[in-house]
GROMACS .gro file of C-alpha atoms in nm:
model
  388
    1UNK     CA    1  -0.874  10.477   8.073
    2UNK     CA    2  -0.778  10.133   8.201
    3UNK     CA    3  -0.532  10.289   8.446
    4UNK     CA    4  -0.798  10.523   8.584
    5UNK     CA    5  -1.045  10.233   8.619
    6UNK     CA    6  -0.787  10.028   8.810
    7UNK     CA    7  -0.711  10.321   9.041
    8UNK     CA    8  -1.083  10.366   9.117
    9UNK     CA    9  -1.123   9.992   9.177
   10UNK     CA   10  -0.827   9.990   9.414
   11UNK     CA   11  -0.961  10.294   9.599
   12UNK     CA   12  -1.299  10.122   9.640
   13UNK     CA   13  -1.132   9.809   9.781
   14UNK     CA   14  -0.923  10.014  10.022
   15UNK     CA   15  -1.228  10.210  10.137
   16UNK     CA   16  -1.430   9.894  10.197
   17UNK     CA   17  -1.146   9.735  10.394
   18UNK     CA   18  -1.097  10.045  10.608
   19UNK     CA   19  -1.468  10.098  10.677
   20UNK     CA   20  -1.527   9.739  10.782
   21UNK     CA   21  -1.211   9.740  10.996
   22UNK     CA   22  -1.319  10.049  11.192
   23UNK     CA   23  -1.683   9.938  11.221
   24UNK     CA   24  -1.582   9.602  11.371
   25UNK     CA   25  -1.349   9.764  11.619
   26UNK     CA   26  -1.591  10.030  11.744
   27UNK     CA   27  -1.867   9.779  11.817
   28UNK     CA   28  -1.652   9.554  12.038
   29UNK     CA   29  -1.569   9.577  12.407
   30UNK     CA   30  -1.200   9.575  12.511
   31UNK     CA   31  -1.157   9.198  12.574
   32UNK     CA   32  -1.288   9.103  12.228
   33UNK     CA   33  -1.141   9.372  12.002
   34UNK     CA   34  -0.829   9.173  11.916
   35UNK     CA   35  -1.013   8.845  11.871
   36UNK     CA   36  -1.271   8.989  11.631
   37UNK     CA   37  -1.006   9.171  11.428
   38UNK     CA   38  -0.783   8.863  11.399
   39UNK     CA   39  -1.078   8.642  11.299
   40UNK     CA   40  -1.150   8.890  11.021
   41UNK     CA   41  -0.781   8.865  10.930
   42UNK     CA   42  -0.815   8.489  10.892
   43UNK     CA   43  -1.104   8.544  10.649
   44UNK     CA   44  -0.879   8.781  10.452
   45UNK     CA   45  -0.608   8.512  10.441
   46UNK     CA   46  -0.864   8.253  10.329
   47UNK     CA   47  -0.956   8.486  10.044
   48UNK     CA   48  -0.590   8.508   9.942
   49UNK     CA   49  -0.570   8.128   9.937
   50UNK     CA   50  -0.888   8.097   9.730
   51UNK     CA   51  -0.790   8.367   9.480
   52UNK     CA   52  -0.551   8.145   9.274
   53UNK     CA   53  -0.822   7.878   9.250
   54UNK     CA   54  -1.075   8.139   9.138
   55UNK     CA   55  -0.827   8.261   8.877
   56UNK     CA   56  -0.784   7.906   8.743
   57UNK     CA   57  -1.162   7.858   8.719
   58UNK     CA   58  -1.219   8.190   8.544
   59UNK     CA   59  -0.916   8.151   8.311
   60UNK     CA   60  -0.971   8.492   8.148
   61UNK     CA   61  -0.887   8.809   8.344
   62UNK     CA   62  -1.211   8.976   8.235
   63UNK     CA   63  -1.418   8.694   8.384
   64UNK     CA   64  -1.211   8.713   8.703
   65UNK     CA   65  -1.266   9.089   8.722
   66UNK     CA   66  -1.641   9.037   8.678
   67UNK     CA   67  -1.649   8.773   8.954
   68UNK     CA   68  -1.467   9.000   9.199
   69UNK     CA   69  -1.694   9.291   9.108
   70UNK     CA   70  -2.002   9.076   9.167
   71UNK     CA   71  -1.878   8.987   9.516
   72UNK     CA   72  -1.820   9.354   9.594
   73UNK     CA   73  -2.169   9.436   9.462
   74UNK     CA   74  -2.318   9.191   9.714
   75UNK     CA   75  -2.122   9.365   9.988
   76UNK     CA   76  -2.244   9.705   9.869
   77UNK     CA   77  -2.602   9.574   9.889
   78UNK     CA   78  -2.561   9.554  10.267
   79UNK     CA   79  -2.576   9.934  10.272
   80UNK     CA   80  -2.946   9.910  10.188
   81UNK     CA   81  -3.007   9.675  10.481
   82UNK     CA   82  -2.909   9.847  10.809
   83UNK     CA   83  -2.974   9.524  11.002
   84UNK     CA   84  -2.674   9.364  10.829
   85UNK     CA   85  -2.435   9.660  10.852
   86UNK     CA   86  -2.510   9.901  11.135
   87UNK     CA   87  -2.339  10.236  11.171
   88UNK     CA   88  -2.108  10.267  11.470
   89UNK     CA   89  -2.306  10.421  11.761
   90UNK     CA   90  -1.977  10.528  11.915
   91UNK     CA   91  -1.895  10.747  11.614
   92UNK     CA   92  -2.250  10.881  11.588
   93UNK     CA   93  -2.250  11.000  11.949
   94UNK     CA   94  -1.896  11.135  11.928
   95UNK     CA   95  -1.998  11.351  11.631
   96UNK     CA   96  -2.334  11.450  11.792
   97UNK     CA   97  -2.558  11.274  11.538
   98UNK     CA   98  -2.816  11.192  11.804
   99UNK     CA   99  -3.109  11.098  11.581
  100UNK     CA  100  -2.909  10.841  11.387
  101UNK     CA  101  -2.756  10.720  11.714
  102UNK     CA  102  -3.105  10.669  11.857
  103UNK     CA  103  -3.208  10.448  11.563
  104UNK     CA  104  -2.886  10.248  11.575
  105UNK     CA  105  -2.900  10.188  11.950
  106UNK     CA  106  -3.266  10.092  11.924
  107UNK     CA  107  -3.179   9.832  11.657
  108UNK     CA  108  -2.900   9.696  11.878
  109UNK     CA  109  -3.132   9.678  12.178
  110UNK     CA  110  -3.401   9.496  11.978
  111UNK     CA  111  -3.151   9.247  11.835
  112UNK     CA  112  -3.023   9.170  12.186
  113UNK     CA  113  -3.378   9.087  12.298
  114UNK     CA  114  -3.398   9.341  12.580
  115UNK     CA  115  -3.729   9.444  12.730
  116UNK     CA  116  -3.938   9.745  12.632
  117UNK     CA  117  -3.865   9.917  12.965
  118UNK     CA  118  -3.492   9.929  12.899
  119UNK     CA  119  -3.547  10.047  12.542
  120UNK     CA  120  -3.790  10.312  12.660
  121UNK     CA  121  -3.546  10.455  12.913
  122UNK     CA  122  -3.271  10.463  12.650
  123UNK     CA  123  -3.489  10.640  12.394
  124UNK     CA  124  -3.612  10.888  12.654
  125UNK     CA  125  -3.254  10.972  12.747
  126UNK     CA  126  -3.162  11.035  12.386
  127UNK     CA  127  -3.468  11.252  12.327
  128UNK     CA  128  -3.375  11.462  12.630
  129UNK     CA  129  -3.025  11.514  12.496
  130UNK     CA  130  -3.157  11.606  12.150
  131UNK     CA  131  -3.391  11.881  12.277
  132UNK     CA  132  -3.143  12.153  12.183
  133UNK     CA  133  -3.107  12.005  11.832
  134UNK     CA  134  -2.726  12.002  11.838
  135UNK     CA  135  -2.563  12.017  11.496
  136UNK     CA  136  -2.335  11.731  11.394
  137UNK     CA  137  -1.970  11.814  11.439
  138UNK     CA  138  -1.730  11.644  11.201
  139UNK     CA  139  -1.352  11.647  11.227
  140UNK     CA  140  -1.096  11.659  10.946
  141UNK     CA  141  -0.780  11.453  10.942
  142UNK     CA  142  -0.579  11.777  10.937
  143UNK     CA  143  -0.671  11.827  11.304
  144UNK     CA  144  -0.427  11.545  11.389
  145UNK     CA  145  -0.141  11.771  11.283
  146UNK     CA  146  -0.230  12.024  11.552
  147UNK     CA  147  -0.205  11.765  11.831
  148UNK     CA  148   0.106  11.638  12.007
  149UNK     CA  149   0.038  11.290  12.151
  150UNK     CA  150  -0.196  11.174  11.872
  151UNK     CA  151   0.046  11.299  11.607
  152UNK     CA  152   0.340  11.126  11.778
  153UNK     CA  153   0.153  10.793  11.803
  154UNK     CA  154   0.040  10.816  11.440
  155UNK     CA  155   0.390  10.887  11.310
  156UNK     CA  156   0.546  10.599  11.507
  157UNK     CA  157   0.284  10.344  11.404
  158UNK     CA  158   0.283  10.464  11.044
  159UNK     CA  159   0.663  10.428  11.044
  160UNK     CA  160   0.649  10.071  11.177
  161UNK     CA  161   0.375   9.975  10.928
  162UNK     CA  162   0.590  10.119  10.649
  163UNK     CA  163   0.893   9.919  10.765
  164UNK     CA  164   0.698   9.594  10.806
  165UNK     CA  165   0.567   9.612  10.449
  166UNK     CA  166   0.883   9.748  10.288
  167UNK     CA  167   1.134   9.508  10.439
  168UNK     CA  168   0.934   9.199  10.345
  169UNK     CA  169   1.077   9.188   9.994
  170UNK     CA  170   1.428   9.160  10.142
  171UNK     CA  171   1.323   8.821  10.281
  172UNK     CA  172   1.109   8.697   9.991
  173UNK     CA  173   1.402   8.721   9.749
  174UNK     CA  174   1.569   8.437   9.941
  175UNK     CA  175   1.268   8.208   9.887
  176UNK     CA  176   1.281   8.221   9.507
  177UNK     CA  177   1.585   7.988   9.459
  178UNK     CA  178   1.435   7.724   9.689
  179UNK     CA  179   1.062   7.727   9.605
  180UNK     CA  180   0.862   7.749   9.280
  181UNK     CA  181   0.667   8.068   9.225
  182UNK     CA  182   0.330   7.927   9.330
  183UNK     CA  183   0.483   7.759   9.636
  184UNK     CA  184   0.643   8.091   9.729
  185UNK     CA  185   0.299   8.253   9.720
  186UNK     CA  186   0.157   7.983   9.947
  187UNK     CA  187   0.454   8.024  10.182
  188UNK     CA  188   0.392   8.399  10.206
  189UNK     CA  189   0.022   8.350  10.281
  190UNK     CA  190   0.105   8.076  10.531
  191UNK     CA  191   0.349   8.308  10.707
  192UNK     CA  192   0.074   8.570  10.726
  193UNK     CA  193  -0.159   8.315  10.887
  194UNK     CA  194   0.109   8.219  11.141
  195UNK     CA  195   0.165   8.587  11.223
  196UNK     CA  196  -0.208   8.637  11.275
  197UNK     CA  197  -0.225   8.334  11.506
  198UNK     CA  198   0.082   8.456  11.697
  199UNK     CA  199  -0.085   8.792  11.761
  200UNK     CA  200  -0.401   8.617  11.883
  201UNK     CA  201  -0.200   8.422  12.140
  202UNK     CA  202   0.034   8.695  12.262
  203UNK     CA  203  -0.098   9.049  12.207
  204UNK     CA  204  -0.387   9.007  12.452
  205UNK     CA  205  -0.169   8.844  12.716
  206UNK     CA  206   0.148   9.054  12.703
  207UNK     CA  207   0.019   9.382  12.559
  208UNK     CA  208   0.032   9.550  12.220
  209UNK     CA  209   0.350   9.749  12.282
  210UNK     CA  210   0.556   9.452  12.408
  211UNK     CA  211   0.455   9.224  12.119
  212UNK     CA  212   0.514   9.497  11.861
  213UNK     CA  213   0.858   9.555  12.012
  214UNK     CA  214   0.937   9.182  12.000
  215UNK     CA  215   0.828   9.144  11.636
  216UNK     CA  216   1.026   9.452  11.532
  217UNK     CA  217   1.339   9.319  11.706
  218UNK     CA  218   1.299   8.981  11.531
  219UNK     CA  219   1.255   9.157  11.197
  220UNK     CA  220   1.562   9.374  11.248
  221UNK     CA  221   1.788   9.092  11.370
  222UNK     CA  222   1.686   8.859  11.085
  223UNK     CA  223   1.745   9.135  10.834
  224UNK     CA  224   2.088   9.227  10.972
  225UNK     CA  225   2.202   8.863  10.983
  226UNK     CA  226   2.098   8.807  10.623
  227UNK     CA  227   2.253   9.135  10.517
  228UNK     CA  228   2.593   9.056  10.669
  229UNK     CA  229   2.623   8.677  10.660
  230UNK     CA  230   2.418   8.541  10.370
  231UNK     CA  231   2.721   8.424  10.176
  232UNK     CA  232   2.863   8.246  10.482
  233UNK     CA  233   2.548   8.069  10.605
  234UNK     CA  234   2.401   7.737  10.500
  235UNK     CA  235   2.100   7.752  10.270
  236UNK     CA  236   1.878   7.604  10.540
  237UNK     CA  237   1.974   7.878  10.787
  238UNK     CA  238   1.915   8.148  10.524
  239UNK     CA  239   1.575   7.998  10.447
  240UNK     CA  240   1.488   7.980  10.818
  241UNK     CA  241   1.587   8.341  10.881
  242UNK     CA  242   1.387   8.450  10.578
  243UNK     CA  243   1.072   8.272  10.697
  244UNK     CA  244   1.113   8.419  11.048
  245UNK     CA  245   1.163   8.764  10.898
  246UNK     CA  246   0.857   8.736  10.673
  247UNK     CA  247   0.638   8.619  10.962
  248UNK     CA  248   0.767   8.891  11.196
  249UNK     CA  249   0.724   9.163  10.932
  250UNK     CA  250   0.364   9.053  10.872
  251UNK     CA  251   0.302   9.071  11.248
  252UNK     CA  252   0.458   9.419  11.264
  253UNK     CA  253   0.230   9.550  10.989
  254UNK     CA  254  -0.089   9.392  11.124
  255UNK     CA  255  -0.026   9.493  11.484
  256UNK     CA  256   0.075   9.849  11.387
  257UNK     CA  257  -0.256   9.898  11.207
  258UNK     CA  258  -0.454   9.743  11.491
  259UNK     CA  259  -0.260   9.938  11.755
  260UNK     CA  260  -0.326  10.262  11.566
  261UNK     CA  261  -0.699  10.189  11.554
  262UNK     CA  262  -0.700  10.162  11.935
  263UNK     CA  263  -0.505  10.479  12.014
  264UNK     CA  264  -0.660  10.711  11.755
  265UNK     CA  265  -0.974  10.893  11.883
  266UNK     CA  266  -1.312  10.804  11.739
  267UNK     CA  267  -1.370  11.141  11.572
  268UNK     CA  268  -1.067  11.091  11.341
  269UNK     CA  269  -1.011  10.715  11.362
  270UNK     CA  270  -1.110  10.635  11.005
  271UNK     CA  271  -0.905  10.912  10.846
  272UNK     CA  272  -0.600  10.858  11.067
  273UNK     CA  273  -0.607  10.484  11.013
  274UNK     CA  274  -0.628  10.545  10.639
  275UNK     CA  275  -0.300  10.738  10.653
  276UNK     CA  276  -0.129  10.453  10.839
  277UNK     CA  277  -0.262  10.188  10.601
  278UNK     CA  278  -0.143  10.412  10.318
  279UNK     CA  279   0.205  10.418  10.473
  280UNK     CA  280   0.212  10.038  10.470
  281UNK     CA  281   0.124  10.037  10.099
  282UNK     CA  282   0.400  10.288  10.029
  283UNK     CA  283   0.639  10.035  10.180
  284UNK     CA  284   0.503   9.767   9.947
  285UNK     CA  285   0.553   9.999   9.650
  286UNK     CA  286   0.931   9.987   9.701
  287UNK     CA  287   0.945   9.612   9.628
  288UNK     CA  288   0.902   9.624   9.246
  289UNK     CA  289   1.193   9.870   9.218
  290UNK     CA  290   1.437   9.621   9.366
  291UNK     CA  291   1.291   9.335   9.159
  292UNK     CA  292   1.414   9.490   8.835
  293UNK     CA  293   1.666   9.255   8.668
  294UNK     CA  294   2.031   9.355   8.713
  295UNK     CA  295   1.927   9.611   8.973
  296UNK     CA  296   2.205   9.732   9.201
  297UNK     CA  297   1.968   9.893   9.451
  298UNK     CA  298   1.874   9.582   9.644
  299UNK     CA  299   2.164   9.604   9.888
  300UNK     CA  300   2.090   9.970   9.964
  301UNK     CA  301   1.718   9.890   9.998
  302UNK     CA  302   1.797   9.613  10.246
  303UNK     CA  303   2.042   9.826  10.442
  304UNK     CA  304   1.804  10.122  10.475
  305UNK     CA  305   1.509   9.914  10.591
  306UNK     CA  306   1.721   9.714  10.835
  307UNK     CA  307   1.846  10.042  10.986
  308UNK     CA  308   1.490  10.173  11.005
  309UNK     CA  309   1.380   9.855  11.186
  310UNK     CA  310   1.645   9.906  11.454
  311UNK     CA  311   1.553  10.274  11.485
  312UNK     CA  312   1.183  10.191  11.527
  313UNK     CA  313   1.265   9.975  11.831
  314UNK     CA  314   1.348  10.293  12.023
  315UNK     CA  315   1.040  10.481  11.904
  316UNK     CA  316   0.799  10.201  12.001
  317UNK     CA  317   0.889  10.259  12.366
  318UNK     CA  318   0.719  10.601  12.341
  319UNK     CA  319   0.377  10.448  12.265
  320UNK     CA  320   0.098  10.411  12.522
  321UNK     CA  321  -0.048  10.069  12.605
  322UNK     CA  322  -0.403  10.017  12.477
  323UNK     CA  323  -0.466   9.662  12.601
  324UNK     CA  324  -0.787   9.644  12.803
  325UNK     CA  325  -0.840  10.020  12.776
  326UNK     CA  326  -1.142  10.205  12.646
  327UNK     CA  327  -1.121  10.361  12.301
  328UNK     CA  328  -1.053  10.737  12.309
  329UNK     CA  329  -1.349  10.932  12.174
  330UNK     CA  330  -1.245  11.297  12.139
  331UNK     CA  331  -0.917  11.464  12.057
  332UNK     CA  332  -0.884  11.551  12.425
  333UNK     CA  333  -0.907  11.181  12.515
  334UNK     CA  334  -0.639  11.101  12.260
  335UNK     CA  335  -0.409  11.367  12.400
  336UNK     CA  336  -0.452  11.235  12.755
  337UNK     CA  337  -0.293  10.897  12.672
  338UNK     CA  338   0.039  10.853  12.847
  339UNK     CA  339   0.323  10.607  12.811
  340UNK     CA  340   0.316  10.357  13.102
  341UNK     CA  341   0.635  10.252  13.284
  342UNK     CA  342   0.835   9.988  13.104
  343UNK     CA  343   0.793   9.709  13.361
  344UNK     CA  344   0.452   9.802  13.503
  345UNK     CA  345   0.135   9.762  13.301
  346UNK     CA  346  -0.159  10.002  13.343
  347UNK     CA  347  -0.477   9.870  13.509
  348UNK     CA  348  -0.716   9.691  13.277
  349UNK     CA  349  -1.060   9.827  13.200
  350UNK     CA  350  -1.216   9.517  13.046
  351UNK     CA  351  -1.566   9.591  13.168
  352UNK     CA  352  -1.605   9.943  13.040
  353UNK     CA  353  -1.943  10.027  12.886
  354UNK     CA  354  -1.957  10.040  12.509
  355UNK     CA  355  -1.996  10.417  12.523
  356UNK     CA  356  -1.772  10.548  12.800
  357UNK     CA  357  -1.880  10.872  12.972
  358UNK     CA  358  -1.554  11.052  12.905
  359UNK     CA  359  -1.570  10.963  12.538
  360UNK     CA  360  -1.908  11.125  12.468
  361UNK     CA  361  -1.942  11.500  12.421
  362UNK     CA  362  -2.117  11.703  12.688
  363UNK     CA  363  -2.291  11.529  12.979
  364UNK     CA  364  -2.391  11.189  12.843
  365UNK     CA  365  -2.321  10.992  13.159
  366UNK     CA  366  -2.687  10.910  13.209
  367UNK     CA  367  -2.704  10.778  12.855
  368UNK     CA  368  -2.426  10.531  12.932
  369UNK     CA  369  -2.619  10.361  13.209
  370UNK     CA  370  -2.928  10.340  12.989
  371UNK     CA  371  -2.723  10.195  12.706
  372UNK     CA  372  -2.578   9.934  12.940
  373UNK     CA  373  -2.923   9.826  13.051
  374UNK     CA  374  -3.053   9.814  12.694
  375UNK     CA  375  -2.765   9.613  12.551
  376UNK     CA  376  -2.748   9.377  12.850
  377UNK     CA  377  -2.377   9.343  12.941
  378UNK     CA  378  -2.260   9.109  13.211
  379UNK     CA  379  -2.131   9.388  13.436
  380UNK     CA  380  -2.279   9.717  13.538
  381UNK     CA  381  -2.096  10.047  13.492
  382UNK     CA  382  -2.028  10.053  13.866
  383UNK     CA  383  -1.791   9.759  13.819
  384UNK     CA  384  -1.563   9.965  13.596
  385UNK     CA  385  -1.262  10.142  13.744
  386UNK     CA  386  -1.318  10.508  13.829
  387UNK     CA  387  -1.250  10.743  13.540
  388UNK     CA  388  -1.001  11.024  13.586
   0.00000   0.00000   0.00000
C-alpha cells in the first residue's frame, strides 16, 4: 500500500512539473522562452536547497510528507482560479477548441489592458471561425512513431537526456572521499545552479545545438579522462574533472528537455516531452545499482555511458536549430524542420506573433492579426519574416 501511494505521489509531482513546464513555454515569445524556463529552474534549485532545512524543522517524515502535500494542495487550488493558471491558447487553437480559446484570449487581452475595440475584433474573429462548430481534435503520443523528423529529434534528445542523468553518478562517486555527505548534496545542487546560469548566458547567444554539443563533449572528455587516468592523477585534478563533469551533465539534461520542448509540435508537446523526461529518470535509476557495496559493475557502467556520450556528439549534429524560431504547431510543422548548415545559423524570427499563421489549423491568419492587436506586442505581424 505504501509503495502504491509513493508511486501515485511521484506521478502527481511529475505531472505537475510537466504541465507547468509546457504552459510556461507556450505562453512566451521566442526571445523570452529560455529566460523564463531558466528562471523557473532557479526556483526548482532553491526548493532543493530549502528541502534539507524543511526536513530538519519537521523532524518526522510524516510531518514532512504532510507539509509537502499541503504545498501541492495550494498549487492544485490554482486550477479553480483561471486568472492564476490560464490554459495555453496555442494548444487550444491547435486542437480546435475555439470556445475555450476565446475565453482564454479574452482574459489575456483584459489583463494586458487593451481597449474594447481590439477585444471586440478578436472575439468577432473567433466567432466567425466557430460558426461551423468544429469538433476538438486531439492527438495521441503514438502519432510520433509514424513521423520521421519528429521521431528522429525525439530519439536523439531522449538519448542525450538519458546520458546526462545516467553518467552523473560516475562523477559523484569521486566527491564522496573529499566531502561529507551533506556537503556533497550542496555541491551537486550548486553545480546544477551553475549549469542553469551557463545555459542562460550561452544558449540564447550561440544556439541550442551548439551549446548542447559543447556540454556533451565536456561530459564525454571528463568521463574518459577519469575512466583511464584516475589512479595517475592528483586528487585535486580528479575533483576538478568530477565537478566539471557534474555541471556539464546537468546542462546536457536541462538543455535536452528544453530543446525537445521547442522542436516538438504543440499537438503532442506534452506527451512527447513526458517521454523524454522519463528517459532522463531512467538514467537516474541506474545510479543505485552501481552504489551497491562491493559492486563490480561500476567500471562497466562508467565505460558504457562514456561511450554513449561520445556517440551522442555525432547524433546532435542531426538536430535542427530552434533558437529564435516559432514553435511548431501541427505534425506537418514538426516534419518541416530541417537541420541548418554547421557554420551558418538560420534567420531569427524573434518577433513572430504568439499564434503563428502556419501553426493554426485551417485559415486562421486573420485571427493572428487580431490577437496581436489585442495582446499589444511591440511589433506588428508585418515585421516578421515571410513564412514559407
